[in-house]
Coordinates of C-alpha atoms and ligand atoms in Angstrom, one line a residue:
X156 CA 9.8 -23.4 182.3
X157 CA 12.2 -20.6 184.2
X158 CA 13.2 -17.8 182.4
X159 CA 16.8 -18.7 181.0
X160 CA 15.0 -22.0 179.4
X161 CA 12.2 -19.5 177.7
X162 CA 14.8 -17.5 176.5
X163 CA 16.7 -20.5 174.5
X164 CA 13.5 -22.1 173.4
X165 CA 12.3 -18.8 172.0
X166 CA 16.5 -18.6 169.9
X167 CA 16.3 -22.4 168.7
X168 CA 12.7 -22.0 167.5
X169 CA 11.6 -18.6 166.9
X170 CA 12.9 -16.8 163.2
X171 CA 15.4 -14.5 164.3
X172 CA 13.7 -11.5 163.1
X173 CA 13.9 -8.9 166.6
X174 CA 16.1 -7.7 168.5
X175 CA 14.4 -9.0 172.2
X176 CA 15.6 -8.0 175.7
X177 CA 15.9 -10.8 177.8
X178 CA 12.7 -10.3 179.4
X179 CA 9.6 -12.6 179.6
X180 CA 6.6 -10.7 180.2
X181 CA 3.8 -13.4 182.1
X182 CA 1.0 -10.7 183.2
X183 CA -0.2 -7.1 183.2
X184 CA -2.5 -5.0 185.0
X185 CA -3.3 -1.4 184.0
X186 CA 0.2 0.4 183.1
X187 CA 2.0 -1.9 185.1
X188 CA 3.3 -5.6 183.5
X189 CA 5.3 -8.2 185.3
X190 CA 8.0 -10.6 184.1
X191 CA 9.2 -14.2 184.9
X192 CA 11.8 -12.9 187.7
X193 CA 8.5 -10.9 189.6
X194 CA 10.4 -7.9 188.2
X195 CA 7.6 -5.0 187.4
X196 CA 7.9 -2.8 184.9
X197 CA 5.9 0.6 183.8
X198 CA 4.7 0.3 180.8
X199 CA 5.3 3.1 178.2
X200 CA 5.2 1.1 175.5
X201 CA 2.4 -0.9 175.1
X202 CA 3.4 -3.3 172.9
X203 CA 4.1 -0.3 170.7
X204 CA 1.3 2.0 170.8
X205 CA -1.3 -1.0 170.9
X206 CA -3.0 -1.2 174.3
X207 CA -4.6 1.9 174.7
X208 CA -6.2 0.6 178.0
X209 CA -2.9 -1.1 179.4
X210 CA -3.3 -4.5 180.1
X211 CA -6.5 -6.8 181.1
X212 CA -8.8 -4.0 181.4
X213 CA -12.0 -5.9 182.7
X214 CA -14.3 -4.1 180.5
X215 CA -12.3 -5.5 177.2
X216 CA -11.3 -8.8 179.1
X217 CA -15.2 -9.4 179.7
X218 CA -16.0 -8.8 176.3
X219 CA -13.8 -11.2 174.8
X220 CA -14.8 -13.9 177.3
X221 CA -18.8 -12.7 176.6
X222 CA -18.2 -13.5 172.8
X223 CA -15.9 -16.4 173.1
X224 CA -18.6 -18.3 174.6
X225 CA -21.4 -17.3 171.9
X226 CA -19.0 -17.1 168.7
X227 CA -15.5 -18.2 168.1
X228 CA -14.9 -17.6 164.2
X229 CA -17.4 -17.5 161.2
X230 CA -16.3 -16.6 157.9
X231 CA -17.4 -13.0 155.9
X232 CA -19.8 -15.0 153.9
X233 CA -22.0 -13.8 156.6
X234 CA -23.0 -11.2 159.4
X235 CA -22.2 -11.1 162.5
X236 CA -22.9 -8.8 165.0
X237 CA -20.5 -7.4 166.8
X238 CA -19.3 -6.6 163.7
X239 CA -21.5 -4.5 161.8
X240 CA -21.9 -2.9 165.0
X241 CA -18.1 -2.1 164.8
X242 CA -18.8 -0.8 161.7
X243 CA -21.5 2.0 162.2
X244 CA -19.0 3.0 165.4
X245 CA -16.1 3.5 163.1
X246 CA -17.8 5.5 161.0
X247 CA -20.2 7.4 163.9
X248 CA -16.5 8.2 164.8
X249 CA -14.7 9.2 162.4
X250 CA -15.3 10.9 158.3
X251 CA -15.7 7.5 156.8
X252 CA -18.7 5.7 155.4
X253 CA -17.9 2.0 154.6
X254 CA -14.9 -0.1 156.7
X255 CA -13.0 -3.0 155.4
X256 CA -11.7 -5.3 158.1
X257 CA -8.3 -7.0 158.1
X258 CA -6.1 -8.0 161.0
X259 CA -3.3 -5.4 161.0
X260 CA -1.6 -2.1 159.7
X261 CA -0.4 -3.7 156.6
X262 CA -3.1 -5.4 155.5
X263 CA -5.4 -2.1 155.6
X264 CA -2.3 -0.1 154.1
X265 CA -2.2 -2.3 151.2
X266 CA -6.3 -2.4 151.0
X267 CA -6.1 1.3 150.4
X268 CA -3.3 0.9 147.5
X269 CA -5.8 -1.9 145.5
X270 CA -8.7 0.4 146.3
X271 CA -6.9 3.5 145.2
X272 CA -6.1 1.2 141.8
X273 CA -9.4 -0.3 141.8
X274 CA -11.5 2.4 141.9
X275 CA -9.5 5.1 139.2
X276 CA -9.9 1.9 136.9
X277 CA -13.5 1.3 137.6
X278 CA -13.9 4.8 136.3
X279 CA -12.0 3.7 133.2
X280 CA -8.9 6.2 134.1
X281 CA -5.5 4.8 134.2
X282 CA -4.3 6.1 137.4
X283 CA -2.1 3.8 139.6
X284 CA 0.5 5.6 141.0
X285 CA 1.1 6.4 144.5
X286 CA 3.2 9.0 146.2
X287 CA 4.2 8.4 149.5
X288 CA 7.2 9.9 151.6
X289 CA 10.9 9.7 152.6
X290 CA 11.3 8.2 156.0
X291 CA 7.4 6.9 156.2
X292 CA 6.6 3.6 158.1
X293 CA 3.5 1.5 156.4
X294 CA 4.1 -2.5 157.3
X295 CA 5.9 -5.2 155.8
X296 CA 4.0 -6.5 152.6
X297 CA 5.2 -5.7 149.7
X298 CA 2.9 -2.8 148.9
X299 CA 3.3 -1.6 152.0
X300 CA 6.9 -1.7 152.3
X301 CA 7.6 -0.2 149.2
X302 CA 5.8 2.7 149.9
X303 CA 7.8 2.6 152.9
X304 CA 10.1 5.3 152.3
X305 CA 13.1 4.2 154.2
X306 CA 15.4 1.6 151.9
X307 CA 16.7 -0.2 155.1
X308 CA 13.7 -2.1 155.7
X309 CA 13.6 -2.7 151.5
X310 CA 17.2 -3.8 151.0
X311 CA 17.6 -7.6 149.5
X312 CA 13.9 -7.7 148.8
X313 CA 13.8 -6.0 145.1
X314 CA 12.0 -6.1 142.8
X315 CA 9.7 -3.8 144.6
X316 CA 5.9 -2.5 143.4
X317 CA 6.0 -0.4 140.7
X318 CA 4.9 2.6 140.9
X319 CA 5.2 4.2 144.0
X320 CA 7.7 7.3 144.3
X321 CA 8.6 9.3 147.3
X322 CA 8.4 12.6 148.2
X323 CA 9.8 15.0 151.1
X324 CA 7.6 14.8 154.4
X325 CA 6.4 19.0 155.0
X326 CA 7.6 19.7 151.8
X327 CA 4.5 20.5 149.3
X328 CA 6.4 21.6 146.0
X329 CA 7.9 18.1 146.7
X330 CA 4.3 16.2 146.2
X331 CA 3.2 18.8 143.3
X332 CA 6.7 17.7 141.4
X333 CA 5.9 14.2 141.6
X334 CA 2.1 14.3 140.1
X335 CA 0.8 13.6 137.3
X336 CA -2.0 12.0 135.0
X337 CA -1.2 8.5 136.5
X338 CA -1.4 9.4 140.3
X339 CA -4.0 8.2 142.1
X340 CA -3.1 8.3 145.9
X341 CA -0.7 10.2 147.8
X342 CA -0.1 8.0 151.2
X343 CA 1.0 9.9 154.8
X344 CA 1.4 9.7 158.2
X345 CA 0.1 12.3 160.2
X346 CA 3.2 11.6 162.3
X347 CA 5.9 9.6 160.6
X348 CA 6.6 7.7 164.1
X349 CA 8.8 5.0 163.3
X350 CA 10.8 7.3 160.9
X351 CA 11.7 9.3 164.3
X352 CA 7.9 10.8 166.1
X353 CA 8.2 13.7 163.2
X354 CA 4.3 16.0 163.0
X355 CA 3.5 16.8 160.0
X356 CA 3.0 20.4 159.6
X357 CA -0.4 22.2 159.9
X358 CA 0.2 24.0 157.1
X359 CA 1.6 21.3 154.4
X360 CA -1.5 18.9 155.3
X361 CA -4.2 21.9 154.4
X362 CA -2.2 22.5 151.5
X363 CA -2.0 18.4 150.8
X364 CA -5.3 18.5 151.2
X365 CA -6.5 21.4 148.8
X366 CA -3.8 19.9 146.2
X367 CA -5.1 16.4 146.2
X368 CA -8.5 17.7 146.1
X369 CA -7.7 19.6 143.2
X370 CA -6.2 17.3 141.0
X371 CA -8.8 14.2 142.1
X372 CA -6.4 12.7 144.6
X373 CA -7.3 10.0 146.8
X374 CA -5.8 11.1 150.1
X375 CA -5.0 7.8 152.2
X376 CA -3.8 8.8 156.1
X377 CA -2.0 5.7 157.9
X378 CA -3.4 6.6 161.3
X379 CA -2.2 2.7 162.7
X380 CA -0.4 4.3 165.1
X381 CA -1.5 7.5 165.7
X382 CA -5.1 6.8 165.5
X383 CA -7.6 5.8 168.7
X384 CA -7.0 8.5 170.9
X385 CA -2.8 8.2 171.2
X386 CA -3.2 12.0 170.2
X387 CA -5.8 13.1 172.4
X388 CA -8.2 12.9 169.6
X389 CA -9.7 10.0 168.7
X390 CA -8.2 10.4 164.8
X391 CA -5.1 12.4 164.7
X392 CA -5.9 14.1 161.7
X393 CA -8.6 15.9 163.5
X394 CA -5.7 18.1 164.6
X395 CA -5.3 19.5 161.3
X396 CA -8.6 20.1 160.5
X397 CA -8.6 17.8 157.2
X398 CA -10.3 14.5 156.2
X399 CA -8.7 12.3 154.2
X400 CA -10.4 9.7 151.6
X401 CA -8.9 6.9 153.2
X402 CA -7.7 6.0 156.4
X403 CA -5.5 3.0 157.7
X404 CA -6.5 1.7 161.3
X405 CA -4.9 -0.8 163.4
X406 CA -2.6 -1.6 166.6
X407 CA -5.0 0.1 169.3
X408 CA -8.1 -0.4 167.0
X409 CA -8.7 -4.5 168.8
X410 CA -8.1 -3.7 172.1
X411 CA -5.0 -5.5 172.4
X412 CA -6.3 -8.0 169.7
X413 CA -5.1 -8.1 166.3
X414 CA -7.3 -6.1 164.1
X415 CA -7.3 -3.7 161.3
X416 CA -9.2 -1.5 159.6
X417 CA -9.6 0.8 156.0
X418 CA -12.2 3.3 157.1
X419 CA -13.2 4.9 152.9
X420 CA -15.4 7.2 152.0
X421 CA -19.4 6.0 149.9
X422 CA -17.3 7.7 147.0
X423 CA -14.1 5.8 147.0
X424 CA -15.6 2.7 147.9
X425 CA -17.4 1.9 145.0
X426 CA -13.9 1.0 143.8
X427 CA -14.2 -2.8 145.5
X428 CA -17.1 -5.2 144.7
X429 CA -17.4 -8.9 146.1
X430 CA -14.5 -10.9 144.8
X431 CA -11.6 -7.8 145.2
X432 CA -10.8 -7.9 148.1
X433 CA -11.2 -10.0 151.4
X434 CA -9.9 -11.4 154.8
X435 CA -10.7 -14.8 156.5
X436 CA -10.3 -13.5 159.8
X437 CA -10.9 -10.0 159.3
X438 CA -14.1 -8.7 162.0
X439 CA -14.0 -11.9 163.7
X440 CA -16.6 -11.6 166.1
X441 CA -14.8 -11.8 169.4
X442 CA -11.9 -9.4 168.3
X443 CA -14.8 -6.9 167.2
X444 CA -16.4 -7.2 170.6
X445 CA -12.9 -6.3 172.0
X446 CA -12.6 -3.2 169.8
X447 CA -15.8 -2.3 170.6
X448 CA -15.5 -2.4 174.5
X449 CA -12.0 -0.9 173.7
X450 CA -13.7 2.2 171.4
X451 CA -16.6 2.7 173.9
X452 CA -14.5 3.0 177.0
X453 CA -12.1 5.2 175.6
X454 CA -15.0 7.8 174.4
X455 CA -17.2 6.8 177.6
X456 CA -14.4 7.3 180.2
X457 CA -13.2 10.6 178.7
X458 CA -10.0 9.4 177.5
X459 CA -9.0 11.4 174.6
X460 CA -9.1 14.7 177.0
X461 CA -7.2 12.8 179.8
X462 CA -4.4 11.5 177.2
X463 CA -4.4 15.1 175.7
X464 CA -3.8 16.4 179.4
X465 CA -1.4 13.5 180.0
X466 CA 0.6 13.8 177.1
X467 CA 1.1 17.9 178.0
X468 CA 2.5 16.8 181.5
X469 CA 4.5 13.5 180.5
X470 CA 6.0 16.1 177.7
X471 CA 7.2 18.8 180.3
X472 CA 8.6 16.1 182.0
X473 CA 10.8 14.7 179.1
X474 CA 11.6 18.5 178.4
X475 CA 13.5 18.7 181.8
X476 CA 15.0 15.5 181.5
X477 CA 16.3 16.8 177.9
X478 CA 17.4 19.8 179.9
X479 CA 19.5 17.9 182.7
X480 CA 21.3 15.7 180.1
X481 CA 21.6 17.5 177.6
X482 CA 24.6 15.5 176.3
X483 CA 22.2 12.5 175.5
X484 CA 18.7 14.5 174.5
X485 CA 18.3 17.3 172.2
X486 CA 14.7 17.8 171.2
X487 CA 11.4 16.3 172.5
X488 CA 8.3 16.0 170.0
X489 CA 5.4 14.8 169.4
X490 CA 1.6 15.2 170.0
X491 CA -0.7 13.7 172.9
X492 CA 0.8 10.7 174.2
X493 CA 3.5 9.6 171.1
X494 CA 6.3 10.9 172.0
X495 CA 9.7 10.9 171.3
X496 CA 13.6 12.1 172.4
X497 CA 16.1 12.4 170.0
X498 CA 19.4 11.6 171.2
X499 CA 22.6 12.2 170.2
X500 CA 23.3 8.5 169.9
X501 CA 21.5 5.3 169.1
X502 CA 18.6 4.8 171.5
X503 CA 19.1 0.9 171.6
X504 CA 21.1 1.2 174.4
X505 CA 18.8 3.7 176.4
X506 CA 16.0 1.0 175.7
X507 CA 17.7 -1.6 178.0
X508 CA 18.9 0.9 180.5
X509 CA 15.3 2.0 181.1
X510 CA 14.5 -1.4 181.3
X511 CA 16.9 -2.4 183.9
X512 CA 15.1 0.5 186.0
X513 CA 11.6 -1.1 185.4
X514 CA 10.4 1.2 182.5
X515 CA 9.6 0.2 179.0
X516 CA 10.2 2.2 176.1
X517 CA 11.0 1.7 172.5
X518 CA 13.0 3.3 170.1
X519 CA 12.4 5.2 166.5
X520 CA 14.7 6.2 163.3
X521 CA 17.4 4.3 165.5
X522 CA 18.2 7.4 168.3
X523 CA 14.5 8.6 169.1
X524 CA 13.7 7.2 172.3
X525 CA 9.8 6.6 172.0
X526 CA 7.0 7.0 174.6
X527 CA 3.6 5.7 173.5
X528 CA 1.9 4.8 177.4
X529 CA -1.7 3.9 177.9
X530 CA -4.0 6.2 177.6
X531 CA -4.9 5.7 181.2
X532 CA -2.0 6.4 183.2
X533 CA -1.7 9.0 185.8
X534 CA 0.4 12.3 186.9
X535 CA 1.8 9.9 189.2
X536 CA 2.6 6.6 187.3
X537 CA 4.6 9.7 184.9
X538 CA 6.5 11.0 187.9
X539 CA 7.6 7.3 188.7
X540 CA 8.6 6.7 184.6
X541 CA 10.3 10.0 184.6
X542 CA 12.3 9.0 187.9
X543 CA 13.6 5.9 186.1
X544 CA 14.5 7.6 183.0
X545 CA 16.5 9.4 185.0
X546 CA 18.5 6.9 186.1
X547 CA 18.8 5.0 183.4
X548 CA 19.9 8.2 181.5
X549 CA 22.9 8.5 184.2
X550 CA 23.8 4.9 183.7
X551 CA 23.9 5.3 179.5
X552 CA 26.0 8.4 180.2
X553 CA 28.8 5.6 181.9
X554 CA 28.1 3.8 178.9
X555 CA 30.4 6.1 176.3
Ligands
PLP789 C1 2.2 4.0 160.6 C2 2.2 2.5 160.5 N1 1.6 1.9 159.5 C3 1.6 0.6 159.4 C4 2.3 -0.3 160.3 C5 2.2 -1.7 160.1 O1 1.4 -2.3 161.1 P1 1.4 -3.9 161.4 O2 2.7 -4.2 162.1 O3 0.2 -4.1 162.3 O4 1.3 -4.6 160.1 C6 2.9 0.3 161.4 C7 3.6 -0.5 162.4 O5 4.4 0.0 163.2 C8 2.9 1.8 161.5 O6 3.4 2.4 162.5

């Protein structure tokens, strides 16, 4: 098939649900993916934050082939390797004790709101609300999206959970105000990313932290897109000097495959016995193999210092492209490498411009132009992005 007959099979038989360029991707290598015209394209997307080694990275490609051979599927009514070793990792890794696997953000998101449930009613308390915040990003099911704090994604599809309210991202009197004897969760992302690449503050998730604590919280972080090293730290809560109760995994977690993860504490898993909860495909074998090539690469290579150092030098860059056009950019944020530009107009147009120069990026909260690279790209693959942005930042400048 050439390109222009991809492009109408994917509008007569696809759900219109995304805006797509006009570009179909056939291979990758590294930071570097081609489409069906041989154009290549950096890529500082990565399929949105997922494929923290770029693409075909022979270590991961290996390990799927390895288990492919040996193990296709098996259900969860029994073991398999690669997956309880996946297990023990996460948890070598990270605060947690027990992991429940699913196959994406949402699915571990909306674990962690029936075990927040689950386990306040296992004690006999009836706790079951949840607090999440204004402009947070956690999936598309229907727990998920209505803790979503953002009504455009929620429009048409009422009636919502009950249950769940919303408080002011940084804002602590904000969370206090909304507690009481029913809340058993408060749900955050250490950076809201699609709600614009916003940190939280230091200071708000010690005091999140203590406040939780202090009332018998459960404190749920959605790390799906800022966990596996896009921070420079393998969690990025770990920049805040906190540990939460649970934590969401997911988009880098498979090494490109789809995976999630809720990573709980021995105390807050009690919560779920056999029967609550489950997945058919969740810890397949050959996706865990992935994840565990994926994991053990990133930590083996050095990764998290050289996306830590990255993410410094990819950030002054943005900085002086934010200084040179200043009628388009007015702040750069973010921490390690997920970063974003606000702009002073809607970054869909930016998107394709960039594109048209051979750089992918994506877009945030409508006019935040988002970086989230592989973790393995150099000082020079950076210079060449920041040389395209350029140029595609003259060209939206004809565009208004
Ligand atoms: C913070 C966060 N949580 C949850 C999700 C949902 O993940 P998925 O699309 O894998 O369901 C996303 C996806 O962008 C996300 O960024």
């Amino acid at each position: 098939m050439d390109t222009t007959q991809i492009i109408q099979q994917g509008e007569d038989y696809l759900l219109p649900v995304y805006n797509r360029q006009k570009i179909v991707l056939m291979r990758g290598e590294g930071a570097h993916v081609y489409d069906s015209e041989r154009a290549v394209y950096l890529d500082f997307f990565s399929g949105i934050a997922v494929n923290a080694l770029g693409q075909a990275y022979p270590e991961v490609v290996n390990a799927i082939i390895e288990e492919a051979k040996k193990l296709g599927h098996i259900s969860n009514v029994y073991y398999n390797e690669p997956n309880v070793k996946l297990a023990k990792l996460l948890c070598d890794i990270s605060f947690a004790q027990k992991v429940f696997f699913c196959n994406s953000g949402t699915e571990a998101v909306e674990a962690a709101l029936k075990l927040a449930r689950k386990h306040f009613r296992r004690e006999g308390q009836d706790k079951f609300e949840i607090i999440s915040f204004y402009h947070s990003f956690h999936g598309r099911t229907y727990g998920s999206i209505t803790a979503t704090g953002q009504v455009k994604y929620q429009e048409g599809l009422e009636p919502l959970l009950p249950g769940i309210h919303y408080a002011t991202f940084n804002n602590i009197e904000s969370v206090r105000g909304l507690i009481n004897d029913k809340t058993a969760a408060v749900l955050i992302e250490p950076i809201q990313c699609e709600g614009g690449i916003q940190p939280a503050d230091p200071k708000f998730m010690k005091e999140l932290r203590g406040l939780t604590r202090e009332k018998g919280i459960i404190l749920i972080l959605d790390e799906v897109q800022t966990g596996i090293g896009r921070t420079g730290k393998m969690w990025a809560y770990e920049h805040y000097g906190i540990e939460p109760d649970m934590m969401a995994s997911a988009k880098a977690l498979g090494g490109g495959l789809p995976m999630g993860a809720l990573l709980v504490t021995n105390q807050v898993s009690h919560g779920f016995k056999p029967g609550d909860h489950a997945s058919t495909f969740g810890g397949n074998p050959i996706v865990s193999a992935a994840a565990i090539a994926n994991i053990e690469t990133i930590i083996g290579k050095d990764l998290l210092v050289h996306a830590a150092q990255h993410g410094v030098y990819l950030r002054q860059k943005l900085q002086a492209v934010q200084a040179e056009f200043p009628q388009l950019f007015t702040e750069v944020r973010g921490i390690g490498l997920v970063l974003g530009m606000e702009m002073t107009r809607k970054a869909a147009s930016m998107v394709s411009e960039c594109a048209k120069q051979g750089l992918l990026v994506g877009s945030a909260h409508e006019n935040v132009l988002r970086f989230t690279p592989p973790l393995i790209i150099t000082e020079a693959d950076v210079d060449k992005a920041i040389e395209k942005l350029r140029k595609a930042a003259a060209e939206e400048l004809q565009n208004k």
